[in-house]
mmCIF file of C-alpha atoms in Angstrom:
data_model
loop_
_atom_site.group_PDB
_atom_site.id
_atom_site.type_symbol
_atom_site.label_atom_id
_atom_site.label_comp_id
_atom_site.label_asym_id
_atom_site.label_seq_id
_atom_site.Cartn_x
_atom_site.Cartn_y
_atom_site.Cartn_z
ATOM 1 C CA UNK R 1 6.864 4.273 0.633
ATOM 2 C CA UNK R 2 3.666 3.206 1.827
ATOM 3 C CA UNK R 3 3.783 3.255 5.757
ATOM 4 C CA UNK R 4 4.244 0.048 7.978
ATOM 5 C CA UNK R 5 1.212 -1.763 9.523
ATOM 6 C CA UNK R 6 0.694 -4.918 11.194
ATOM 7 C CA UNK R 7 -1.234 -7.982 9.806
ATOM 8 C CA UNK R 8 -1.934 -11.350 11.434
ATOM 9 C CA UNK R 9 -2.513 -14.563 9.462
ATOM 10 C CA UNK R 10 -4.181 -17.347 11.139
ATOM 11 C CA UNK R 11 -5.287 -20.299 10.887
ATOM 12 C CA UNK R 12 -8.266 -22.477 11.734
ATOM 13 C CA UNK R 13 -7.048 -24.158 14.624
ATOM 14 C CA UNK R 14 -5.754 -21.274 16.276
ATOM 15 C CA UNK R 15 -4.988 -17.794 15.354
ATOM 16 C CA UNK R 16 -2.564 -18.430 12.948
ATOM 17 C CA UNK R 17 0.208 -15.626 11.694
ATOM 18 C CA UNK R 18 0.986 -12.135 11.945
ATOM 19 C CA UNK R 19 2.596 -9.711 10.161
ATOM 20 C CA UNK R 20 2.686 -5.978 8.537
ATOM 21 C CA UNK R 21 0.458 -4.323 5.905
ATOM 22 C CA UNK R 22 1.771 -4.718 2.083
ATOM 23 C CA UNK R 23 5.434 -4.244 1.780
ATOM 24 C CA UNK R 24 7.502 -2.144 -0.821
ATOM 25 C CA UNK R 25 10.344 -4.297 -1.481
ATOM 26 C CA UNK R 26 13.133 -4.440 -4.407
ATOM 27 C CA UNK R 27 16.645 -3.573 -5.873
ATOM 28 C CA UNK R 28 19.593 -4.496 -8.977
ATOM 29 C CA UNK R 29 18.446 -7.320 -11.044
ATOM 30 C CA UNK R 30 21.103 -9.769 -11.516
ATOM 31 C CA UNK R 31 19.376 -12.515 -13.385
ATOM 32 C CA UNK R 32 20.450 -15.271 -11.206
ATOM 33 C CA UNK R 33 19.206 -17.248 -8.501
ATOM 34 C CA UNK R 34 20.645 -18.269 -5.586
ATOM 35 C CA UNK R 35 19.762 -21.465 -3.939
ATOM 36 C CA UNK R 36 20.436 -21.273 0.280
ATOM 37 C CA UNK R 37 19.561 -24.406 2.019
ATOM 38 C CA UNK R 38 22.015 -23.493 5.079
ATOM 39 C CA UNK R 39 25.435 -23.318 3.674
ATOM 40 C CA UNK R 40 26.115 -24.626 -0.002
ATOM 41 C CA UNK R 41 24.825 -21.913 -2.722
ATOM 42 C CA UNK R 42 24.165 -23.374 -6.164
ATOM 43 C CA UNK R 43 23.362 -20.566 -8.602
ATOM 44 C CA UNK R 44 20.305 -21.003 -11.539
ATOM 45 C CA UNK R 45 20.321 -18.954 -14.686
ATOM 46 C CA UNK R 46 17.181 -16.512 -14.922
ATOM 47 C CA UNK R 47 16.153 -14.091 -18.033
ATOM 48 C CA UNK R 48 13.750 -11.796 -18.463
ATOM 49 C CA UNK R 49 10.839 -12.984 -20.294
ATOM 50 C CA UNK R 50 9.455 -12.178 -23.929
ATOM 51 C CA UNK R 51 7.078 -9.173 -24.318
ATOM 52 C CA UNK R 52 4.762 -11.170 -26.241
ATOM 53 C CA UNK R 53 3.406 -14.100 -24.238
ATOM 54 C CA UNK R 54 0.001 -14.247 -25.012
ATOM 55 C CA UNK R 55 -3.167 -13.114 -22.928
ATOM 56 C CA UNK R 56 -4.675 -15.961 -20.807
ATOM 57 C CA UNK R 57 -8.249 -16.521 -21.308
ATOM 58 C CA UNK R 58 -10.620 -16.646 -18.319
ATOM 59 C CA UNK R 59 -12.497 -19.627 -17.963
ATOM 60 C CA UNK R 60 -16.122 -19.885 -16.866
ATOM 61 C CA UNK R 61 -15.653 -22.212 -13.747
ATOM 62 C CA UNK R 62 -13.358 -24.371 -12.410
ATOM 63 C CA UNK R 63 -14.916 -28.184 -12.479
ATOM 64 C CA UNK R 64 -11.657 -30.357 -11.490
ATOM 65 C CA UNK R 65 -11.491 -30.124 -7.980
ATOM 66 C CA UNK R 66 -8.888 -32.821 -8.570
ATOM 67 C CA UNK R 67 -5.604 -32.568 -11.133
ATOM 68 C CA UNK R 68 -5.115 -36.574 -11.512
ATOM 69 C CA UNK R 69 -1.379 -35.338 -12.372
ATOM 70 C CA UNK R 70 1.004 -32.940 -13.109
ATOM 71 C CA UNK R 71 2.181 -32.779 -16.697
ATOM 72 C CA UNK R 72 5.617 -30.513 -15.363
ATOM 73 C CA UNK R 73 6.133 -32.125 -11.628
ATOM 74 C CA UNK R 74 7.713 -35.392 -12.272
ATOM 75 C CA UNK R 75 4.743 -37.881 -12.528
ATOM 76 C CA UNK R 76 3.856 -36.477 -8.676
ATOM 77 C CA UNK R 77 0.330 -36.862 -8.515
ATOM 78 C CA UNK R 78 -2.525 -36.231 -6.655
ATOM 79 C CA UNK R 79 -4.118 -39.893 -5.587
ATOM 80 C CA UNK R 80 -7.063 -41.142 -3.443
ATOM 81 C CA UNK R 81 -8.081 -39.724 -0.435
ATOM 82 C CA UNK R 82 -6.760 -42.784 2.072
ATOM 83 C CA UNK R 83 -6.275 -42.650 5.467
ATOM 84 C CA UNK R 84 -4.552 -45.209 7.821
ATOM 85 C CA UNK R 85 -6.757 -48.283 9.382
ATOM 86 C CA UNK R 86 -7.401 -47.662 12.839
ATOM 87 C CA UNK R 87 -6.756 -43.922 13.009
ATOM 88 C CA UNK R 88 -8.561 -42.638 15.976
ATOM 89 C CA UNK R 89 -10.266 -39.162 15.750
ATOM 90 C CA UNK R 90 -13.189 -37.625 16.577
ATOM 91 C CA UNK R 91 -16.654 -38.720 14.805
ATOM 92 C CA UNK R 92 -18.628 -36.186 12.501
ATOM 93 C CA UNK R 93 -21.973 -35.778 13.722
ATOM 94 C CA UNK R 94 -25.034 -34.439 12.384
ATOM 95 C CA UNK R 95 -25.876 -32.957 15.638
ATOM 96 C CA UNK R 96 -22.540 -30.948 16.159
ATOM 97 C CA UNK R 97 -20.735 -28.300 14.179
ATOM 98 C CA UNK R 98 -20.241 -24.984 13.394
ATOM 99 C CA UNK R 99 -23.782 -23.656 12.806
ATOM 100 C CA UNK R 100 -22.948 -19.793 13.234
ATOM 101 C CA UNK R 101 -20.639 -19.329 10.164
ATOM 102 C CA UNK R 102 -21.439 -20.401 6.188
ATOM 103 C CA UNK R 103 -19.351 -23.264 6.130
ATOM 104 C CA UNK R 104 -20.059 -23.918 2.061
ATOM 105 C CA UNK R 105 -19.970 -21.599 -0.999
ATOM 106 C CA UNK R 106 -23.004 -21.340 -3.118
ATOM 107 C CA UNK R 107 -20.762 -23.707 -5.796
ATOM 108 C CA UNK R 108 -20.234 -25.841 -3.494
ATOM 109 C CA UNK R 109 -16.057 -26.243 -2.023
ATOM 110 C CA UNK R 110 -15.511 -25.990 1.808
ATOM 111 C CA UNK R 111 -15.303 -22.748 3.019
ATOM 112 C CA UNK R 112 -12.670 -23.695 5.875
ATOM 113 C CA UNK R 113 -13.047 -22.430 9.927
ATOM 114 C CA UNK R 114 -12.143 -23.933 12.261
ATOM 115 C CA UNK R 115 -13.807 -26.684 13.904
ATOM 116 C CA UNK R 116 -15.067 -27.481 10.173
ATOM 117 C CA UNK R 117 -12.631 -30.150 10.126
ATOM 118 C CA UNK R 118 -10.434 -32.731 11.473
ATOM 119 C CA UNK R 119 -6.604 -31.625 11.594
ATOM 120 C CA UNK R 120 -5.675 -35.465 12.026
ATOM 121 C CA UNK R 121 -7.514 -37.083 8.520
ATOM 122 C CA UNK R 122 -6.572 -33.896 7.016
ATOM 123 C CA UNK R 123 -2.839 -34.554 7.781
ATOM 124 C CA UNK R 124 -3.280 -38.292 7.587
ATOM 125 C CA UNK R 125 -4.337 -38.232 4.015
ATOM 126 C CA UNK R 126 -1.865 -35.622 2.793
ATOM 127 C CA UNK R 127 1.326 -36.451 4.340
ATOM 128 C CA UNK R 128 0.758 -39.890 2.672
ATOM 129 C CA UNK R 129 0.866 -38.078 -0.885
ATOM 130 C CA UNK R 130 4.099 -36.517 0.044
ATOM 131 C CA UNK R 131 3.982 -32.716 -2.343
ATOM 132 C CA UNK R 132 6.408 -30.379 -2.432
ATOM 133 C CA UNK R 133 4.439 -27.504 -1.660
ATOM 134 C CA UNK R 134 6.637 -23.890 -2.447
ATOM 135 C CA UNK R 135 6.094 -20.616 -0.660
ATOM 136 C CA UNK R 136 6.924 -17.511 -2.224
ATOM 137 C CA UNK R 137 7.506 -13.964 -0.886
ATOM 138 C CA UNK R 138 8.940 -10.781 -1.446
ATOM 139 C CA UNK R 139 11.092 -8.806 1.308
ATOM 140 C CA UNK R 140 12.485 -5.839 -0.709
ATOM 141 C CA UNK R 141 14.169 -2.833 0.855
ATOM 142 C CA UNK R 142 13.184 -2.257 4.990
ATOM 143 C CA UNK R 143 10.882 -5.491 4.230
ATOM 144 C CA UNK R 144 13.771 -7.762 4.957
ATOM 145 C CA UNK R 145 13.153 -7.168 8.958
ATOM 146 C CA UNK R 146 10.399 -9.517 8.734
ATOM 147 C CA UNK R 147 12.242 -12.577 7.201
ATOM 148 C CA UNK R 148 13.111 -14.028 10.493
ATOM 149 C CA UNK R 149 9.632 -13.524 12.229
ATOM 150 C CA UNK R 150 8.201 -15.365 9.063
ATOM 151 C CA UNK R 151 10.401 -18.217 8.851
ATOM 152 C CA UNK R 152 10.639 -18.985 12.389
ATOM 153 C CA UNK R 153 7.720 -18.835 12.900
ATOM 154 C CA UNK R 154 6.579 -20.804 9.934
ATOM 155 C CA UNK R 155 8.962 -23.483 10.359
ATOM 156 C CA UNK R 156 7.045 -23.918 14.005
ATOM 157 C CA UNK R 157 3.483 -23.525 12.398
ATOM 158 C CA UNK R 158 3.504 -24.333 8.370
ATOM 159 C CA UNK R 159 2.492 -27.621 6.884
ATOM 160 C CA UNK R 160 4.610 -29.254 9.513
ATOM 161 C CA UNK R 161 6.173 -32.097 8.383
ATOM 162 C CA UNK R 162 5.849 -31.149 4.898
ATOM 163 C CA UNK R 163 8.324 -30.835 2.044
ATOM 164 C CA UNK R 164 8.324 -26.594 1.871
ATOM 165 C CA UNK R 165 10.910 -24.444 0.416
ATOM 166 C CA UNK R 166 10.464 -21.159 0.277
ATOM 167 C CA UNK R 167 11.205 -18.876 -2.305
ATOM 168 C CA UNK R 168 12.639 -15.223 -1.047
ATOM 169 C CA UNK R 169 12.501 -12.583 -3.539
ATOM 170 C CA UNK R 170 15.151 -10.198 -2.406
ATOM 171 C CA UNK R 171 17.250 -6.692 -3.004
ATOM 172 C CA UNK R 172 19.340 -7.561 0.030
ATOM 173 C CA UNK R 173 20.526 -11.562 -0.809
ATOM 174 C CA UNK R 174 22.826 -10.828 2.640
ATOM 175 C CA UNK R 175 20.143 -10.025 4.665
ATOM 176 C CA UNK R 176 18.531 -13.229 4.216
ATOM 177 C CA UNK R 177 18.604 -14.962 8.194
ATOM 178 C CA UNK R 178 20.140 -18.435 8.459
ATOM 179 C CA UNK R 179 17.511 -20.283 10.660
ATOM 180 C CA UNK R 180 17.329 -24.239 11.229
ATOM 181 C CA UNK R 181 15.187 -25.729 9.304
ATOM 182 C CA UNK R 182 13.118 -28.660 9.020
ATOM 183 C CA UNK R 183 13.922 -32.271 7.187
ATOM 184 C CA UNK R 184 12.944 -31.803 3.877
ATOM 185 C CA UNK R 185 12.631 -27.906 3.716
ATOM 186 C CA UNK R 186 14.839 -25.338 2.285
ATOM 187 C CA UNK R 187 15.471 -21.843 1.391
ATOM 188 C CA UNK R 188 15.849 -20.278 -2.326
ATOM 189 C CA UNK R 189 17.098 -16.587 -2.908
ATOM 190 C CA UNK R 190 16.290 -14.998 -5.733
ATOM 191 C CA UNK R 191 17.723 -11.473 -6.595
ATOM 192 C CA UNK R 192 15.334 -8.957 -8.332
ATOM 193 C CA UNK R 193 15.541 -4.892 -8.449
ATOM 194 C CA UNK R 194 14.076 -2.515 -6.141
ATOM 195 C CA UNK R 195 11.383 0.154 -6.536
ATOM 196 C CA UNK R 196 10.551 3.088 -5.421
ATOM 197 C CA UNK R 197 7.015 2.733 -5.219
ATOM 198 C CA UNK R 198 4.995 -0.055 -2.813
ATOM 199 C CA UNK R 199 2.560 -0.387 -6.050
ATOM 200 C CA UNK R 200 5.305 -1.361 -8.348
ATOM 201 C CA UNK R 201 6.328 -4.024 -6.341
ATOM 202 C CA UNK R 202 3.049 -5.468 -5.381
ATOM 203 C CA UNK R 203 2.370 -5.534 -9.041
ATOM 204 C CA UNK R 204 5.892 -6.627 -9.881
ATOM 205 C CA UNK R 205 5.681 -9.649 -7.864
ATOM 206 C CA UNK R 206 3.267 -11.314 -10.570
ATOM 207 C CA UNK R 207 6.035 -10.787 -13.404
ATOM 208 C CA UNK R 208 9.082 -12.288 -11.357
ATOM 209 C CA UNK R 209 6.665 -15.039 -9.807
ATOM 210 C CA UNK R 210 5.919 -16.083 -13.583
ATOM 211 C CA UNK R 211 9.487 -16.060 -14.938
ATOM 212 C CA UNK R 212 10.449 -17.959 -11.771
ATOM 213 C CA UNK R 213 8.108 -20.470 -12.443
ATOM 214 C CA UNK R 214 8.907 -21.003 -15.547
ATOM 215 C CA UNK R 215 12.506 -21.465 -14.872
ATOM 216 C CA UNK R 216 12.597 -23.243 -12.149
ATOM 217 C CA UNK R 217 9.986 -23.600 -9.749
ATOM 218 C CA UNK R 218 7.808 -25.849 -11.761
ATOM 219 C CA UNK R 219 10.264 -28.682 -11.387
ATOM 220 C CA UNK R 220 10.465 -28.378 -7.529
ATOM 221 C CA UNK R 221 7.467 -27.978 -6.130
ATOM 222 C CA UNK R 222 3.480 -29.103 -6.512
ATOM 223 C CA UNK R 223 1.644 -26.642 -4.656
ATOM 224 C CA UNK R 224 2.504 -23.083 -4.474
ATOM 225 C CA UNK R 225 1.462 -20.378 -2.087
ATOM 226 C CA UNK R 226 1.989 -16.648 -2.461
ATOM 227 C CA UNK R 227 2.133 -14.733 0.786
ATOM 228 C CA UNK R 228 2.903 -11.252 2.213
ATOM 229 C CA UNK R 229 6.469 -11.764 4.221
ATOM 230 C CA UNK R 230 5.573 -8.733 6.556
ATOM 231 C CA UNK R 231 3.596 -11.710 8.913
ATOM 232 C CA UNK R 232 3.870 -14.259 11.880
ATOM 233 C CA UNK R 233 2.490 -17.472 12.037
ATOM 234 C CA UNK R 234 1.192 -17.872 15.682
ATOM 235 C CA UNK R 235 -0.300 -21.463 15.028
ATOM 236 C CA UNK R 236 -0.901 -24.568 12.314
ATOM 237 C CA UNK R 237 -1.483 -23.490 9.240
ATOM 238 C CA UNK R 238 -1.680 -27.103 7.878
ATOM 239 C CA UNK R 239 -2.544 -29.344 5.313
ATOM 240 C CA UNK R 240 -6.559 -28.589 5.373
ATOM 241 C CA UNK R 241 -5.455 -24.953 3.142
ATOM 242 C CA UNK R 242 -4.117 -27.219 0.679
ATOM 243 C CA UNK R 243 -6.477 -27.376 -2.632
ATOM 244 C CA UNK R 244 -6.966 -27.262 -6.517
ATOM 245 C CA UNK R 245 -7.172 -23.733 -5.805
ATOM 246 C CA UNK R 246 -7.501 -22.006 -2.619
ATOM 247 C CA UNK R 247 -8.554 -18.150 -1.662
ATOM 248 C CA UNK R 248 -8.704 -16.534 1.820
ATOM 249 C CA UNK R 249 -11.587 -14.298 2.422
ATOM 250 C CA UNK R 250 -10.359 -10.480 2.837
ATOM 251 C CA UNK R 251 -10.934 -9.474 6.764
ATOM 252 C CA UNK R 252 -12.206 -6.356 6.219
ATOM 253 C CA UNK R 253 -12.861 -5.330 2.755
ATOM 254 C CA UNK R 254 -16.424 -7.586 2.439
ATOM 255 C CA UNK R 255 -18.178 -5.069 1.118
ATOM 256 C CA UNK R 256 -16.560 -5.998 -2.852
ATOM 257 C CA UNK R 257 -14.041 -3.013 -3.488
ATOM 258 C CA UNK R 258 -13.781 -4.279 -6.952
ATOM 259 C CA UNK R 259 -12.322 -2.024 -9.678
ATOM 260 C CA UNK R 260 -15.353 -0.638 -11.168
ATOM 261 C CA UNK R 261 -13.792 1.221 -14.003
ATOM 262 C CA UNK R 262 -14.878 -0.461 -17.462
ATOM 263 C CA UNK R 263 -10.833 1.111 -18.774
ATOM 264 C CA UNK R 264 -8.941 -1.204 -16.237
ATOM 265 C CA UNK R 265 -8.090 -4.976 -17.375
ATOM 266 C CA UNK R 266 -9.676 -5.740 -13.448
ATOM 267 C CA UNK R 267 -13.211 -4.161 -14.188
ATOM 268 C CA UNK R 268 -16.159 -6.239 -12.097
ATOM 269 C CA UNK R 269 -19.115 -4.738 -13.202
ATOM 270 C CA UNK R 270 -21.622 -3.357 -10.317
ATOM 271 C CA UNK R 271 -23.709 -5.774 -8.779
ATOM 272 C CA UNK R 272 -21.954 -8.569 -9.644
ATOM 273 C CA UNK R 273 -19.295 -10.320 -7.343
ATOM 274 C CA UNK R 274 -19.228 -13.094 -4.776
ATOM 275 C CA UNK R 275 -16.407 -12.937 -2.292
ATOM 276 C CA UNK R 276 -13.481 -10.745 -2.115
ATOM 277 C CA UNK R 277 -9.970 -12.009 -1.370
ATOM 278 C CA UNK R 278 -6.923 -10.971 -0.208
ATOM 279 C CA UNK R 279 -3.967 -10.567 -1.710
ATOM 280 C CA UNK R 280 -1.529 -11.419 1.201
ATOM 281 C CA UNK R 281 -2.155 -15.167 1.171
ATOM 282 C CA UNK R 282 -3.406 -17.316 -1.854
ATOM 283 C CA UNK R 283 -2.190 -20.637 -3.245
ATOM 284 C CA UNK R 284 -3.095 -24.079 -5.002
ATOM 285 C CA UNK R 285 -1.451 -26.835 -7.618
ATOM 286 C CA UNK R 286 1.426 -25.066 -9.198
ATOM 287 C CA UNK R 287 -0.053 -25.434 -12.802
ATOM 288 C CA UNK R 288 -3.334 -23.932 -11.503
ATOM 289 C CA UNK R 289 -1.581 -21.191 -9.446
ATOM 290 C CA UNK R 290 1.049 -20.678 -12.713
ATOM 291 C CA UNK R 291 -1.918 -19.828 -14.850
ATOM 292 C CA UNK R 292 -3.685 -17.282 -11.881
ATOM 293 C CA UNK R 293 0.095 -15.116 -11.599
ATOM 294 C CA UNK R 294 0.506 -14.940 -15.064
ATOM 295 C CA UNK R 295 -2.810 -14.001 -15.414
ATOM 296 C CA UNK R 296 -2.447 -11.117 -12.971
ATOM 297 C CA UNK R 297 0.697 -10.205 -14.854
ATOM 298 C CA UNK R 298 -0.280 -9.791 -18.496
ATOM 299 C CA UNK R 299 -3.390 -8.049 -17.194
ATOM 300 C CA UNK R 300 -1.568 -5.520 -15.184
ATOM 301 C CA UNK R 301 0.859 -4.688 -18.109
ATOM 302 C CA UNK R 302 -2.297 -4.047 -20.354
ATOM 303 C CA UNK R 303 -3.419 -1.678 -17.958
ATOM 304 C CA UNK R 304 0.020 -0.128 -17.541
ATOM 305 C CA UNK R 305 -0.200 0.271 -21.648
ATOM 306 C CA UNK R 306 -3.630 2.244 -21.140
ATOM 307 C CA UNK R 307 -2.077 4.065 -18.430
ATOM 308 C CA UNK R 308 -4.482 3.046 -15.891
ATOM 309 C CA UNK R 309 -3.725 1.156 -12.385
ATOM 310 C CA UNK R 310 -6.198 -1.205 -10.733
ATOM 311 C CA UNK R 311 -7.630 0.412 -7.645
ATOM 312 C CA UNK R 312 -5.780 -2.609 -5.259
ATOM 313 C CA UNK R 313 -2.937 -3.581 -8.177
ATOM 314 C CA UNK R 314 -2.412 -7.496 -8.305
ATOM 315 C CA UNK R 315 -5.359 -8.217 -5.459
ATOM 316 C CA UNK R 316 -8.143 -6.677 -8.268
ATOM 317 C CA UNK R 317 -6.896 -8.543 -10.787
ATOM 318 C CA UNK R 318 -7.079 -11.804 -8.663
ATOM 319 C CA UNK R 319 -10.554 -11.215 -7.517
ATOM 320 C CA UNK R 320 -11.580 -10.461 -11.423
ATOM 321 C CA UNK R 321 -9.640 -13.740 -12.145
ATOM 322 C CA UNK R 322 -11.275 -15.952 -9.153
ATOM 323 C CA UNK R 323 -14.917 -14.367 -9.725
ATOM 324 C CA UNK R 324 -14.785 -16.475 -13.203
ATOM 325 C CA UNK R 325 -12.690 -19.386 -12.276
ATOM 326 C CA UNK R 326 -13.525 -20.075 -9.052
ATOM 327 C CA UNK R 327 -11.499 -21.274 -6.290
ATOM 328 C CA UNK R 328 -12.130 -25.078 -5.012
ATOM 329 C CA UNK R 329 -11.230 -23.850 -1.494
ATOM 330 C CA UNK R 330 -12.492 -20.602 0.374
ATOM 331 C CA UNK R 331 -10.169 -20.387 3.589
ATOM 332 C CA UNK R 332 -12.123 -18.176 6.253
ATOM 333 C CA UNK R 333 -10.469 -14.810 7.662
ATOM 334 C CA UNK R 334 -9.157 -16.774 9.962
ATOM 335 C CA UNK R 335 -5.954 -17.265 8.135
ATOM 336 C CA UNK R 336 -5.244 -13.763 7.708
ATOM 337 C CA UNK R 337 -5.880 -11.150 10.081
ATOM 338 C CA UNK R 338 -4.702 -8.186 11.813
ATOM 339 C CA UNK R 339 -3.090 -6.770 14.884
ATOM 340 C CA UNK R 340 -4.126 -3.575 13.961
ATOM 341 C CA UNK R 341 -7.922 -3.443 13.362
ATOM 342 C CA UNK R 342 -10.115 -2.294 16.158
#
């Protein structure tokens, strides 16, 4: 069991959450979901899925920013970029800014701190295109002490006002807290096994994120994020993270600790690379984000068949996936960081 830490995500507009290094988490499988939105429990059918779903290609480059709709979401789509008349905020100015960070990628998207942006358009604009926006997280084993922390706290800071549910993948279904939540958000357990190592699950969380999606997330939800439940939101995380396809820029690994062995599924060749991301917090339209976690799964379990593991398990596999498709969002490491760091 790989030994507790403490991480902090934060946002733009504040420091934003906090939490503990990656988490081992899992137990029995009992290939059903339960639904928990406070007191009635619906249960949802979930099987294992085939061996043989085929590899997904890597694309060159992302050019969309925009998905005009989702084939799989119920006609939800993603409209024009409107804003009430007579919304007062402040100006942009070609005089003032944030002139000490890079606040643009070399293709282009924002790369998000804060002061880079205005949290009232931003919430304006989105709050008028109502999505369903689905968290997902795993607390397996002693990782179920942080559910509270994350869900209080995120229910104070997360995409308030939002539609959110958030999707607990659990060993311990009972040890999921019963908090008050928000109008229009809502808890969904979902049992999976546990493990004994904190690799397996890091690496299992791609498999049982795909086969959830496919069963039953894709109807609910628009956007999905993937975060690390051993964190704390300590302010907004808001509606300026939400994108095509958004990546948070690792704290402290910025010196590219790709895998650099050619035998691994994850290889980056030396001397190329752009960014490196973390792991603990990613997200983006569910179709987009559907195609990046299966990704990550069918490449890990080609590794596994060459008996090699990437050096950081899913979070190499991600950075080999964004390097070639890349993200239309770069969130600074604002929005994760750590307690722990000197």
């Amino acid at each position: 069991m790989k030994p507790l830490g403490v991480d902090t995500l934060v946002n733009p507009q504040a420091r934003g959450w906090k939490g503990t290094r990656r988490a081992a988490r899992r137990s029995v499988f009992t290939r059903v979901i339960y639904v928990y939105s406070g007191y009635t429990i619906p249960s949802y059918s979930l099987c294992q899925q085939c061996d043989d779903i085929p590899e997904p290609g890597v694309k060159d480059i992302l050019t969309d920013v925009w998905m005009n709709e989702c084939p799989d979401s119920g006609g939800w789509r993603i409209g024009d970029l409107k804003m009430q008349a007579g919304l007062k905020y402040a100006q942009p100015s070609t005089q003032k800014g944030r002139t000490d960070v890079n606040a643009v990628t070399n293709w282009n998207v924002p790369l998000v701190w804060e002061g880079t942006f205005d949290l009232v358009v931003i919430d304006d604009i989105y709050k008028k295109m109502d999505p369903r926006v689905a968290v997902v997280v795993f607390a397996v084993g002693k990782y179920t002490r942080f559910l509270k922390g994350f869900l209080v706290s995120g229910e104070k800071y997360f995409l308030v006002d939002f539609r959110v549910t958030y999707y607990i993948f659990t060993d311990h279904e009972k040890e999921v807290p019963k908090i008050e939540l928000g109008k229009g958000r809502n808890i969904s357990v979902l049992p999976i096994p546990s493990a004994t190592r904190w690799q397996d699950v890091v690496l299992g969380r791609m498999k049982w994120a795909t086969i959830a999606i496919d069963k039953q997330i894709r109807n609910e939800a628009d956007y999905l994020f993937m975060m690390d439940i051993d964190s704390v939101f300590y302010n907004r995380f808001g509606a300026e993270s939400l994108s095509h396809l958004s990546a948070v820029l690792h704290r402290g690994y910025y010196k590219f600790p790709y895998e650099r062995r050619p035998q691994s599924k994850a290889y980056i060749p030396f001397g190329e690379g752009d960014y490196y991301y973390t792991a603990a917090v990613w997200g983006g339209n569910l179709e987009e984000m559907y195609k990046l976690v299966k990704y990550c799964y069918m490449q890990s379990e080609e590794d596994a068949k060459n008996k090699i593991e990437a050096v950081w398990q899913e979070e190499s596999h991600l950075n080999k996936y964004l390097l070639y498709n890349k993200p239309t969002k770069v969130l600074s490491p604002e929005y994760l960081w750590s307690d722990y760091d000197q």
